[in-house]
mmCIF file of C-alpha atoms in Angstrom:
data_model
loop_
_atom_site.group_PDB
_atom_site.id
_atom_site.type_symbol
_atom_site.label_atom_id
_atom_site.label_comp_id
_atom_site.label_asym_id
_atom_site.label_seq_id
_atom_site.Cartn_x
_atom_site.Cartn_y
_atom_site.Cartn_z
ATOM 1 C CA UNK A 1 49.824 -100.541 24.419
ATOM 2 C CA UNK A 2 49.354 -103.242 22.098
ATOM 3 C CA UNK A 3 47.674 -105.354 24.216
ATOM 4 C CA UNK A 4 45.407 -103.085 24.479
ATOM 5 C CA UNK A 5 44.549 -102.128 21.427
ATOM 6 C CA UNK A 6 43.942 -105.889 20.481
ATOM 7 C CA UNK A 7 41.514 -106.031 23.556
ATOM 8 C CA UNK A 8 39.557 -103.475 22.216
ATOM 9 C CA UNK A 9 39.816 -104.651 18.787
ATOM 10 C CA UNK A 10 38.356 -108.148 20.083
ATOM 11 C CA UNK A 11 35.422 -106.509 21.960
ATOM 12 C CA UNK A 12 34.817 -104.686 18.510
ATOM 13 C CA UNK A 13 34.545 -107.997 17.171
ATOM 14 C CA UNK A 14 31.960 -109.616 20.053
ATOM 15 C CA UNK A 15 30.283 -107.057 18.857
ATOM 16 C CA UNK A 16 29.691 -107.323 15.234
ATOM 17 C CA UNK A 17 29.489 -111.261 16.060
ATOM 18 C CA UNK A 18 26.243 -110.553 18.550
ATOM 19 C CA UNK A 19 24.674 -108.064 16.005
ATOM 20 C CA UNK A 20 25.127 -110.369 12.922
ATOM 21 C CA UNK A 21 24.725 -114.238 13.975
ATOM 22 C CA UNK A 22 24.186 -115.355 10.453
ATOM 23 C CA UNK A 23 28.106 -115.368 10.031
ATOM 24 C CA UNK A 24 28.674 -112.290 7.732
ATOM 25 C CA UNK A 25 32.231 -112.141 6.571
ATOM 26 C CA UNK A 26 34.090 -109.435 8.448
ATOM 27 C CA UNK A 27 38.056 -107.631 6.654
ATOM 28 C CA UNK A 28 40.766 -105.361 7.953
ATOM 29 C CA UNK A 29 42.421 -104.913 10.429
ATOM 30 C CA UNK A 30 40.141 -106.751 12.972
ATOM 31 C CA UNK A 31 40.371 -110.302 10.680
ATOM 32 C CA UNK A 32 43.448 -111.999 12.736
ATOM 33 C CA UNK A 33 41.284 -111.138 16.107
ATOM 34 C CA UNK A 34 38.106 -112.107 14.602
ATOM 35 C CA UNK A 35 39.039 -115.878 14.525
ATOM 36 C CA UNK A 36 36.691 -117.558 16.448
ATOM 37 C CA UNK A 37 33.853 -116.451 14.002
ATOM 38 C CA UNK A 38 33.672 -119.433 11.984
ATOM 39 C CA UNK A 39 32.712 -121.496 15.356
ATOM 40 C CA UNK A 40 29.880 -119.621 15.898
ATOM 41 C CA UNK A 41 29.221 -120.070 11.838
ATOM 42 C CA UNK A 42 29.582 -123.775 13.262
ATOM 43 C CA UNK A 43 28.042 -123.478 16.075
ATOM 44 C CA UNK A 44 24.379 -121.577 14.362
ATOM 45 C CA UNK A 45 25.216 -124.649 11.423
ATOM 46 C CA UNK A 46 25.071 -127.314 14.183
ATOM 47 C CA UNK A 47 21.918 -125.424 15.949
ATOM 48 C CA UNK A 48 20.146 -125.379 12.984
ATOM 49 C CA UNK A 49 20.656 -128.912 11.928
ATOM 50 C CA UNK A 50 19.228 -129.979 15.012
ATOM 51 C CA UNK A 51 15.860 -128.251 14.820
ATOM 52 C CA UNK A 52 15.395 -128.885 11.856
ATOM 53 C CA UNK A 53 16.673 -132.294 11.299
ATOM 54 C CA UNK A 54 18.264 -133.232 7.564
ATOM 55 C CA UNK A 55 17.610 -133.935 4.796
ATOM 56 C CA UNK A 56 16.387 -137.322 4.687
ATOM 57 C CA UNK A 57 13.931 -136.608 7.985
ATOM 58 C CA UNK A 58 10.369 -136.315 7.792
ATOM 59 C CA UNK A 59 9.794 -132.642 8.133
ATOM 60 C CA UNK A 60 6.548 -133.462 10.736
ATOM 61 C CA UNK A 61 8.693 -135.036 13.077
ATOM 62 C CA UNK A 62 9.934 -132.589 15.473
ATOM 63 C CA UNK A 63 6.911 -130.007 14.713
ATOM 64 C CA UNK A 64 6.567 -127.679 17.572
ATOM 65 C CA UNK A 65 2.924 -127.080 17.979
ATOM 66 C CA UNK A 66 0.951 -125.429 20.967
ATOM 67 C CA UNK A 67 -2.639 -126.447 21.070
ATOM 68 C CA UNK A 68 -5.373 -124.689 23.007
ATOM 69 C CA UNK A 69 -9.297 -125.708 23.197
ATOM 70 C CA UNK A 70 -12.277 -124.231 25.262
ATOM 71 C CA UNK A 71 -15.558 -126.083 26.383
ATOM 72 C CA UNK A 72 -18.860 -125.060 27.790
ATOM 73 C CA UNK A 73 -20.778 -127.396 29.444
ATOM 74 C CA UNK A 74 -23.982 -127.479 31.248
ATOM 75 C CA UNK A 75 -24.485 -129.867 34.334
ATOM 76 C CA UNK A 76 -26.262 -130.678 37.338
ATOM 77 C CA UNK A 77 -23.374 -129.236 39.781
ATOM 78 C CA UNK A 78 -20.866 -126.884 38.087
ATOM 79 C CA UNK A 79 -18.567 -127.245 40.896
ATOM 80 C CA UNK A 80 -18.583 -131.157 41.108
ATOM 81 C CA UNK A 81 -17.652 -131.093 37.211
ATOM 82 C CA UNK A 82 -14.660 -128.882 37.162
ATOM 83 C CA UNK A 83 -13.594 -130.681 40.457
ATOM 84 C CA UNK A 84 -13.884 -134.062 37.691
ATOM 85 C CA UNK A 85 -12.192 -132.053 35.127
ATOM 86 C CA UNK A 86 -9.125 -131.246 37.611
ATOM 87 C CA UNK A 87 -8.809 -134.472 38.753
ATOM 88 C CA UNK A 88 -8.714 -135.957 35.257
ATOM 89 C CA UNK A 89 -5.549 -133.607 34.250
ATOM 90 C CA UNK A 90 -3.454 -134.006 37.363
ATOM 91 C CA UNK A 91 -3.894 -137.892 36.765
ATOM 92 C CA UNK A 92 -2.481 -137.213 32.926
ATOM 93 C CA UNK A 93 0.653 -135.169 34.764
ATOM 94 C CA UNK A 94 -0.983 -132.072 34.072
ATOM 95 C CA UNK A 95 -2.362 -129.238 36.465
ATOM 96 C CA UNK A 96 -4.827 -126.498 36.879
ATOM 97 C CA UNK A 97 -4.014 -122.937 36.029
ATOM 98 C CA UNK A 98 -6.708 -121.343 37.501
ATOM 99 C CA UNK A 99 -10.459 -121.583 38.836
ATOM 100 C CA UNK A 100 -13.736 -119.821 39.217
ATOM 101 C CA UNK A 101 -17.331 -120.134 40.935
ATOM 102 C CA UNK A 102 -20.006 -118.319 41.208
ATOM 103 C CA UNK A 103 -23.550 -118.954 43.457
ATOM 104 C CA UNK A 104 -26.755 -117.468 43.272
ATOM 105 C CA UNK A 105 -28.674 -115.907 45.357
ATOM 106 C CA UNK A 106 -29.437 -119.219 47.433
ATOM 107 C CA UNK A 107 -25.210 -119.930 47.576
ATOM 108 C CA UNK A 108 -25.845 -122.894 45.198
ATOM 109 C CA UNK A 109 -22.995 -122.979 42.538
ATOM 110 C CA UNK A 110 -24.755 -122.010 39.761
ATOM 111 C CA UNK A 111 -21.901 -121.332 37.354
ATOM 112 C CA UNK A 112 -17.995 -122.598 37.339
ATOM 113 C CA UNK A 113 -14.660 -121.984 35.240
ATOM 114 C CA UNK A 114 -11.208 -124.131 35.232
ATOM 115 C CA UNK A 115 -8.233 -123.412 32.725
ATOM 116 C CA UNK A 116 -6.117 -126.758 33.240
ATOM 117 C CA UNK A 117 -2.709 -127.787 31.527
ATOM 118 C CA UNK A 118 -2.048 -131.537 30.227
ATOM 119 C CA UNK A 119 0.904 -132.849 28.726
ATOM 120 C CA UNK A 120 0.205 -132.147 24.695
ATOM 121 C CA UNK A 121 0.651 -136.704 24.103
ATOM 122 C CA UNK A 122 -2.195 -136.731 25.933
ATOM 123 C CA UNK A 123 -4.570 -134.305 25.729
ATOM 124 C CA UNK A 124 -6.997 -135.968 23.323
ATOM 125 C CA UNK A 125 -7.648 -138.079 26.077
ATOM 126 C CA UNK A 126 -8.654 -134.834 28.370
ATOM 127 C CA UNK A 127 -11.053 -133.644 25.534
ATOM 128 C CA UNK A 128 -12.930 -136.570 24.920
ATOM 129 C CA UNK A 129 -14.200 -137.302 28.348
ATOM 130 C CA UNK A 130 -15.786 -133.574 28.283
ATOM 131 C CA UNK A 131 -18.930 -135.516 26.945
ATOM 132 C CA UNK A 132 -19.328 -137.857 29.656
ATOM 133 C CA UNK A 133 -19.362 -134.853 32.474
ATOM 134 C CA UNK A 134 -22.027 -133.042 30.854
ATOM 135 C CA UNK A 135 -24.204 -131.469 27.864
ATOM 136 C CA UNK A 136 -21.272 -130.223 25.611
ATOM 137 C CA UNK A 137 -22.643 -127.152 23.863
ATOM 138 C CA UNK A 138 -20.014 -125.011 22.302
ATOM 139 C CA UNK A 139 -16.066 -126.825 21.853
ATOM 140 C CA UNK A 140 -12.851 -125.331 19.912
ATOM 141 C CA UNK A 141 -9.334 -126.321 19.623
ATOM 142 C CA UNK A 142 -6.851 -124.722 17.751
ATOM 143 C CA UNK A 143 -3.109 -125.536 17.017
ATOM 144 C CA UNK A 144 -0.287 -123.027 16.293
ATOM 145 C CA UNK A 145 3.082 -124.317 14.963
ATOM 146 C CA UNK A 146 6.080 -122.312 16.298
ATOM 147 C CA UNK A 147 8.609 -124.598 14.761
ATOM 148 C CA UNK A 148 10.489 -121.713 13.014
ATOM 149 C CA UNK A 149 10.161 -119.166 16.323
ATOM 150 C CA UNK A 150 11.913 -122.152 18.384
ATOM 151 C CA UNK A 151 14.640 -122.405 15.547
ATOM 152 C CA UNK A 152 15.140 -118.700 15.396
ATOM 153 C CA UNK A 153 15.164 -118.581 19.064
ATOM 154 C CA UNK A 154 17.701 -121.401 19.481
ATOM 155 C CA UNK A 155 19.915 -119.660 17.053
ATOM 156 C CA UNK A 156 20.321 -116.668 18.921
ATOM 157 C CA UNK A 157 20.902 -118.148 22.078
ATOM 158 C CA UNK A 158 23.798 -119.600 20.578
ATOM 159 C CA UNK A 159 25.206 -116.513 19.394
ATOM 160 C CA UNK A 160 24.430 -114.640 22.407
ATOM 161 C CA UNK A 161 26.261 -117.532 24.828
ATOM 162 C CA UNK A 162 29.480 -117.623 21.986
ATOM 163 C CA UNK A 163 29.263 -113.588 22.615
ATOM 164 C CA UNK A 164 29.386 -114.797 25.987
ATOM 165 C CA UNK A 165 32.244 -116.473 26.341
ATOM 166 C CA UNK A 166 34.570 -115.024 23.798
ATOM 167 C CA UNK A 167 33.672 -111.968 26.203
ATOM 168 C CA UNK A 168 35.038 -114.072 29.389
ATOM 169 C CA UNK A 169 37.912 -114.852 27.437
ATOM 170 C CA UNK A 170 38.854 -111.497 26.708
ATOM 171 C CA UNK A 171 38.676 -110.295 30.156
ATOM 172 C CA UNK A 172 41.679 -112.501 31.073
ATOM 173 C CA UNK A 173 43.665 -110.473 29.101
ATOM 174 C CA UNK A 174 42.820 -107.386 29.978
ATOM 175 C CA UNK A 175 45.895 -105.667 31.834
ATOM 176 C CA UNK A 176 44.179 -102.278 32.515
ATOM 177 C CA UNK A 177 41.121 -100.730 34.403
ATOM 178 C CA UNK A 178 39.357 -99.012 31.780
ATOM 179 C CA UNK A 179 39.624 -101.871 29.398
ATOM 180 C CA UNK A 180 38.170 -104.184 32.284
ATOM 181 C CA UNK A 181 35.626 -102.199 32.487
ATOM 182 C CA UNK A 182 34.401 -101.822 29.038
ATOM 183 C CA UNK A 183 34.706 -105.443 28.851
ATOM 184 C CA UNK A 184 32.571 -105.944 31.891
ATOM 185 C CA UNK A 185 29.775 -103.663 30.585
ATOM 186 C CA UNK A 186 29.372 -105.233 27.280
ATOM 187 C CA UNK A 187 29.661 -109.034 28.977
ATOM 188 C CA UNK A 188 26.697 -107.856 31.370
ATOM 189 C CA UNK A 189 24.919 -106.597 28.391
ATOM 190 C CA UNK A 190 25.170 -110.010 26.386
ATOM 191 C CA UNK A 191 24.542 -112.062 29.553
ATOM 192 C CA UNK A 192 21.059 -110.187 29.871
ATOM 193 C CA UNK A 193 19.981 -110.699 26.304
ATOM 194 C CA UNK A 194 21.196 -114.343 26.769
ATOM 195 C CA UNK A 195 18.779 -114.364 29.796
ATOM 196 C CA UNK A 196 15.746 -112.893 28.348
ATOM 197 C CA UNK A 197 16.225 -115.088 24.784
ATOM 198 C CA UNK A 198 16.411 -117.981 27.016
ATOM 199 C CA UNK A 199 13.113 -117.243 29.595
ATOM 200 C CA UNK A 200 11.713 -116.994 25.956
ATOM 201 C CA UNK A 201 12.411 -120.578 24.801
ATOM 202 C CA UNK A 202 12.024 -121.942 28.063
ATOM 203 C CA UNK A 203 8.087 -119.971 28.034
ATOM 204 C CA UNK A 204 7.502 -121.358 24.383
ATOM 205 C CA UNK A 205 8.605 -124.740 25.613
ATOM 206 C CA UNK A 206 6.246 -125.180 27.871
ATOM 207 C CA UNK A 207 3.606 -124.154 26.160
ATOM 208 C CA UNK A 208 4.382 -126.823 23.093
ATOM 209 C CA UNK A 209 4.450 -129.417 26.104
ATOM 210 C CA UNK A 210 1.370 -128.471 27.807
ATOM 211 C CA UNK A 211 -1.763 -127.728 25.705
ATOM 212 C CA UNK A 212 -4.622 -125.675 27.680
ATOM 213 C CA UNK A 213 -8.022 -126.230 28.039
ATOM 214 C CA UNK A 214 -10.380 -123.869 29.358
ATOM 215 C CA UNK A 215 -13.785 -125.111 30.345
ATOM 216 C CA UNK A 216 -17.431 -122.815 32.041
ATOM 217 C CA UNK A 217 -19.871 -124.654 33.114
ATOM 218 C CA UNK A 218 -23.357 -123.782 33.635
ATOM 219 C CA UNK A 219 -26.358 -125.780 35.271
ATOM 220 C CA UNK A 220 -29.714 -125.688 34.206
ATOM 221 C CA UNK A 221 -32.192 -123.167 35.222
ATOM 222 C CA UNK A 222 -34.378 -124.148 37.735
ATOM 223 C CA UNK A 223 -38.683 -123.874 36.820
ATOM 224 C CA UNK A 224 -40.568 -122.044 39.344
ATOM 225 C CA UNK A 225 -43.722 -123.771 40.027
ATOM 226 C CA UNK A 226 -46.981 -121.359 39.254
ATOM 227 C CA UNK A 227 -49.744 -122.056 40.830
ATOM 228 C CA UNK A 228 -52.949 -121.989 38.795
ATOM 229 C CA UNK A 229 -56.731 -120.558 39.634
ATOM 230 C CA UNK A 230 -57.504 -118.468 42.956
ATOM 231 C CA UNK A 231 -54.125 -118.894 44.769
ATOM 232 C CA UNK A 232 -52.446 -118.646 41.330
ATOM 233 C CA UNK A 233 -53.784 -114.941 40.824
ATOM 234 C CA UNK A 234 -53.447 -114.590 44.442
ATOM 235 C CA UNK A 235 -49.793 -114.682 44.071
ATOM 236 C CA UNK A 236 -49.197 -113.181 40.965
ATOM 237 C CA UNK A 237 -51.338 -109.639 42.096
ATOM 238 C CA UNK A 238 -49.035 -110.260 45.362
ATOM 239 C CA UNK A 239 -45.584 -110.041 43.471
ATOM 240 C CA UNK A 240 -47.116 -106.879 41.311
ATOM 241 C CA UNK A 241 -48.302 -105.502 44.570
ATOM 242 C CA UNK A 242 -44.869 -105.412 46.058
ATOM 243 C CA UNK A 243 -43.022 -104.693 43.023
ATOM 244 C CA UNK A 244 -45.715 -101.452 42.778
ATOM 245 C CA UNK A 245 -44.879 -100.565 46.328
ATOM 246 C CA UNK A 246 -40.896 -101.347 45.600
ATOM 247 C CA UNK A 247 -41.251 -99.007 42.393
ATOM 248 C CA UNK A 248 -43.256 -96.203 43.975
ATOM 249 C CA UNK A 249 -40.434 -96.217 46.752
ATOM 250 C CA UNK A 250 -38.025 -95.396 44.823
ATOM 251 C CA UNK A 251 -39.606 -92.634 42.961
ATOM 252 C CA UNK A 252 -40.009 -91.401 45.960
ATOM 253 C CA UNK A 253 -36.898 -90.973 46.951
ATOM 254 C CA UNK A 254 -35.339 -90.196 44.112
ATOM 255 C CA UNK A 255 -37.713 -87.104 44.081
ATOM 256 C CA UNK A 256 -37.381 -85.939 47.541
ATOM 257 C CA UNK A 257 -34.609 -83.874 47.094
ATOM 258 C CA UNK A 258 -36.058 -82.148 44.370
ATOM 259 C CA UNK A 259 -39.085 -81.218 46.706
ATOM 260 C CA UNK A 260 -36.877 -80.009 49.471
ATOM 261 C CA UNK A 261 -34.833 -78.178 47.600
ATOM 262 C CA UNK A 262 -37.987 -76.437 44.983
ATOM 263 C CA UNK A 263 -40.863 -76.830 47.690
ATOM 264 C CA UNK A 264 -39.280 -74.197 50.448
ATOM 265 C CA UNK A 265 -38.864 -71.427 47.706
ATOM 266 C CA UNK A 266 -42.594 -71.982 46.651
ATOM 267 C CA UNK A 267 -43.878 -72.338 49.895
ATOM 268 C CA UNK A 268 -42.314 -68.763 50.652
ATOM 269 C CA UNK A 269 -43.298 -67.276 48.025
ATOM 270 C CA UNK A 270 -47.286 -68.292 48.138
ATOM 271 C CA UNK A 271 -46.971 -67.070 51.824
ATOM 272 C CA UNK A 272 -46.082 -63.839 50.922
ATOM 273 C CA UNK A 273 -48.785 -63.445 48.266
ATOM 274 C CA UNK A 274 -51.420 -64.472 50.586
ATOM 275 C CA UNK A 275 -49.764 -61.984 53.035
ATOM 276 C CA UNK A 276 -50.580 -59.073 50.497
ATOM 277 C CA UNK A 277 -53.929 -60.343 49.424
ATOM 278 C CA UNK A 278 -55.154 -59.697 52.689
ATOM 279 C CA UNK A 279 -53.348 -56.193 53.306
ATOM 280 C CA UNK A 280 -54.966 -55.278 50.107
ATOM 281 C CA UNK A 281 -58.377 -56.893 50.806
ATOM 282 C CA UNK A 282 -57.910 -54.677 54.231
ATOM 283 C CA UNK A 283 -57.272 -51.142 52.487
ATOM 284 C CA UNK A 284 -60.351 -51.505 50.255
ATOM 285 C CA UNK A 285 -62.731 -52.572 52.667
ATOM 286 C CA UNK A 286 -61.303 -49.104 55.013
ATOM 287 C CA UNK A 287 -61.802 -46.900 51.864
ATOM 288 C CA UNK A 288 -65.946 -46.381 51.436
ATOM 289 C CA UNK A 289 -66.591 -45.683 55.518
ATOM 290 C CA UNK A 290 -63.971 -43.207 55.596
ATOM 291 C CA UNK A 291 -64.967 -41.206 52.629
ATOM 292 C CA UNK A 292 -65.396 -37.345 53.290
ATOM 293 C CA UNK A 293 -68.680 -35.082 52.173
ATOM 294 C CA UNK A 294 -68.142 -31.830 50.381
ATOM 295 C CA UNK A 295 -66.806 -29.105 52.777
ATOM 296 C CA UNK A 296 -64.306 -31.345 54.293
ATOM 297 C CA UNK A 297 -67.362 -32.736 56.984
ATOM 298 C CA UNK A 298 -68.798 -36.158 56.735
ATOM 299 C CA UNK A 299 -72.515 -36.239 55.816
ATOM 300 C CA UNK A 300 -75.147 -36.379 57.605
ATOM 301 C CA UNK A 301 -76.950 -39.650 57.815
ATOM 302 C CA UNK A 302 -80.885 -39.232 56.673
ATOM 303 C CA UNK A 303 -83.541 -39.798 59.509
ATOM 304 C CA UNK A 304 -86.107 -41.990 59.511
ATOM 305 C CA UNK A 305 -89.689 -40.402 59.200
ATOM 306 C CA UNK A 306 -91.759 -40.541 62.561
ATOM 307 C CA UNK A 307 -95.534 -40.571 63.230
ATOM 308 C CA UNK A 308 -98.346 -41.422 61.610
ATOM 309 C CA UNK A 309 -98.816 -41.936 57.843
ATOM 310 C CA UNK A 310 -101.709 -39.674 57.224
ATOM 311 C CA UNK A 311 -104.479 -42.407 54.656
ATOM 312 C CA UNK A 312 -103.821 -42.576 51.461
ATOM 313 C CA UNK A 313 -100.330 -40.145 51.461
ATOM 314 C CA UNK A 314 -97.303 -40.274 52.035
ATOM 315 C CA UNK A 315 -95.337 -39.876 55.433
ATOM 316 C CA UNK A 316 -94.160 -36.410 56.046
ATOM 317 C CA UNK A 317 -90.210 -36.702 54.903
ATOM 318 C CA UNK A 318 -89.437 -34.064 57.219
ATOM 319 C CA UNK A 319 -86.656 -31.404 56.007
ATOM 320 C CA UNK A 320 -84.549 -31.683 53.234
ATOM 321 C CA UNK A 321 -81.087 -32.056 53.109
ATOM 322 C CA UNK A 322 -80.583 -28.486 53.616
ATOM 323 C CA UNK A 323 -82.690 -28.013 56.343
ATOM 324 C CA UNK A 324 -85.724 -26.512 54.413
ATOM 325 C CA UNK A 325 -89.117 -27.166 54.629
ATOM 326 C CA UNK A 326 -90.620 -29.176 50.977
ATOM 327 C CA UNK A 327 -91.552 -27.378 48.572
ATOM 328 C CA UNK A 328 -95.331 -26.960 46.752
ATOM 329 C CA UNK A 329 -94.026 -29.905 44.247
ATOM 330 C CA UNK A 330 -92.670 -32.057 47.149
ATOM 331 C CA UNK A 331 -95.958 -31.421 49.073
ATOM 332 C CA UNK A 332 -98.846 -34.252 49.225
ATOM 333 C CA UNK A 333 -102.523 -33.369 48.889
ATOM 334 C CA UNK A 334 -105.494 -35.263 49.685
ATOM 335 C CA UNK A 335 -108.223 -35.556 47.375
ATOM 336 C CA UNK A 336 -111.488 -34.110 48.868
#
C-alpha cells in the first residue's frame, strides 16, 4: 500500500514537472518524491546556456535566421532557365521543391516556375547569378530570426524527455495493474508531445539551413508581322469577317432555345386567328344573298324592259312592283 501511494505520488509529480518546465518550487507531502526536479532545473539551465551562449559571446553568433527571396525573370526559353536555375542549387547541395510550365497555344514554353532550396552559407551565391539568366524585373528577400522559438522549443523538449524518463523509471516500480496502467497512459501522453515538439525543431531546422527561392519566368511576347496596303486590309477585313461570322454564331445559338421554346406558342396562336378571320370573313359574305323580303318570300328580281324605245321617251317600264299598270304621273307623253 505504500508503494503505491508513492507511485502515484511520483506520477503527480511528472506531472506538475511537464506542466511547469521553468522549475517552480513544489511543498508537502510530494517534496521527498519530487527530487529529481532540480535536474530538470539543470537540465532547462544547461539547454538554455547553449542556445544562447554566455555572457562574454557575441549575441549574432548563433542567430537562427530563415531567409526566403522570389525572382521574376523574363528570357528567351523559360524552361531552359529554370532547368539553369536547378542545376545551379543542386551543385550548392541544395534541391528543387517544386516546378511549373506552361505552353501556348503553339506548345512553346511560354511561361515557367521553380521553388529551389540551397544551403543558407551559400545562397548569396544562388541570387546573384539570377542576372546573368535573364532580364531581372521584380526581386525580394526577406529574413526572419527564430532564435528565441528554437530556444523555447529546445527547452521543452528537455522537459518533455526528463518527463519521459522519470516516467520509465517509475514504471519499474510499479507492483500493481492499475498503477501500471496509469503510468503507461501518462508516459504515452508525454512521449507524443515529445514527438510533435521535436518534428517542430527538426521542421524549423531545416528551414534556418535551407533558404528558398522561388523564381517565374516569362519570355517575351512575340510581334505579329502586319502587312501594310492591299493585302494588309485584305487581312485585317478577313480576321473581322470571321470574328463577325464567329460572333453571329453564337448569338445564334444562344437564342435558339428561346425561339423553340416562344416560337411554337406564337405560331399556334396566329394559326388560330387566321382560322377565325376566315370563318368570319365566310358568315358575312353568306349574310346579304340570303336576306328575306317582307312576307317571309324573297323578292322578286326587277325585269329588264323589252322592245323598242319609242323617240324621244322613255322605254315602257312595264308593271310596277305590285303588278299594276303606271299611273297618269308615271306615264310619258309625246309632244305633238
Amino acid at each position: 500500500m505504500k508503494l503505491t501511494m508513492r507511485v502515484l505520488i511520483a506520477v503527480l509529480a511528472v506531472f506538475a514537472l511537464a506542466s511547469c518546465s521553468s522549475g517552480s518550487d513544489y511543498s508537502g507531502g510530494i517534496a521527498d518524491d519530487a527530487a529529481p526536479a532540480p535536474e530538470l532545473d539543470e537540465a532547462e539551465a544547461d539547454s538554455g546556456d547553449d542556445a544562447g551562449g554566455g555572457p562574454g559571446e557575441s549575441p549574432s553568433e548563433d542567430r537562427m535566421v530563415i531567409t526566403t527571396a522570389e525572382a521574376e525573370l523574363i528570357a528567351d526559353d523559360p524552361a531552359i532557365t529554370i532547368d539553369d536555375i536547378a542545376r545551379q542549387a543542386e551543385a550548392l547541395g541544395g534541391h528543387v521543391e517544386a516546378r511549373d510550365q506552361w505552353a501556348d497555344d503553339d506548345g512553346r514554353v511560354d511561361s515557367a516556375s521553380i521553388t529551389v532550396r540551397a544551403p543558407a552559407e551559400d545562397f548569396g551565391d544562388l541570387t546573384d547569378g539570377l542576372d546573368d539568366l535573364g532580364e531581372l524585373v521584380y526581386f525580394t528577400q526577406s529574413a526572419v530570426d527564430v532564435t528565441g522559438t528554437a530556444r523555447d522549443l529546445d527547452a521543452r523538449i528537455t522537459a518533455a524527455q526528463t518527463s519521459v524518463d522519470r516516467l520509465l523509471d517509475i514504471m519499474t516500480e510499479a507492483d500493481n495493474t492499475s498503477d501500471l496502467i496509469t503510468i503507461e497512459t501518462t508516459l504515452s501522453e508525454r512521449q507524443a508531445q515529445l514527438e510533435r515538439l521535436q518534428a517542430e525543431r527538426n521542421r524549423l531546422g531545416d528551414q534556418v539551413s535551407l533558404s528558398t527561392l522561388s523564381v517565374h519566368v516569362t519570355s517575351e511576347p512575340s510581334a505579329e508581322v502586319q502587312a501594310d496596303g492591299f493585302l494588309g486590309g485584305l487581312q485585317s477585313g478577313w480576321a473581322a469577317l470571321i470574328g463577325f461570322v464567329n460572333g453571329a454564331l453564337v448569338a445564334v445559338g444562344a437564342l435558339l432555345p428561346f425561339v423553340v421554346a416562344l416560337g411554337v406558342p406564337v405560331l399556334l396562336l396566329v394559326a388560330l386567328l387566321r382560322r377565325r378571320s376566315r370563318r368570319r370573313r365566310a358568315e358575312l359574305a353568306v349574310g346579304p344573298a340570303g336576306y328575306a323580303a317582307p312576307g317571309g318570300a324573297p323578292a322578286a328580281p326587277v325585269a329588264a324592259p323589252t322592245g323598242p324605245v319609242p323617240p324621244g321617251g322613255a322605254p315602257d317600264e312595264g308593271p310596277t312592283r305590285d303588278g299594276a299598270a303606271p299611273g297618269p304621273a308615271e306615264q310619258h307623253h309625246t309632244p305633238d
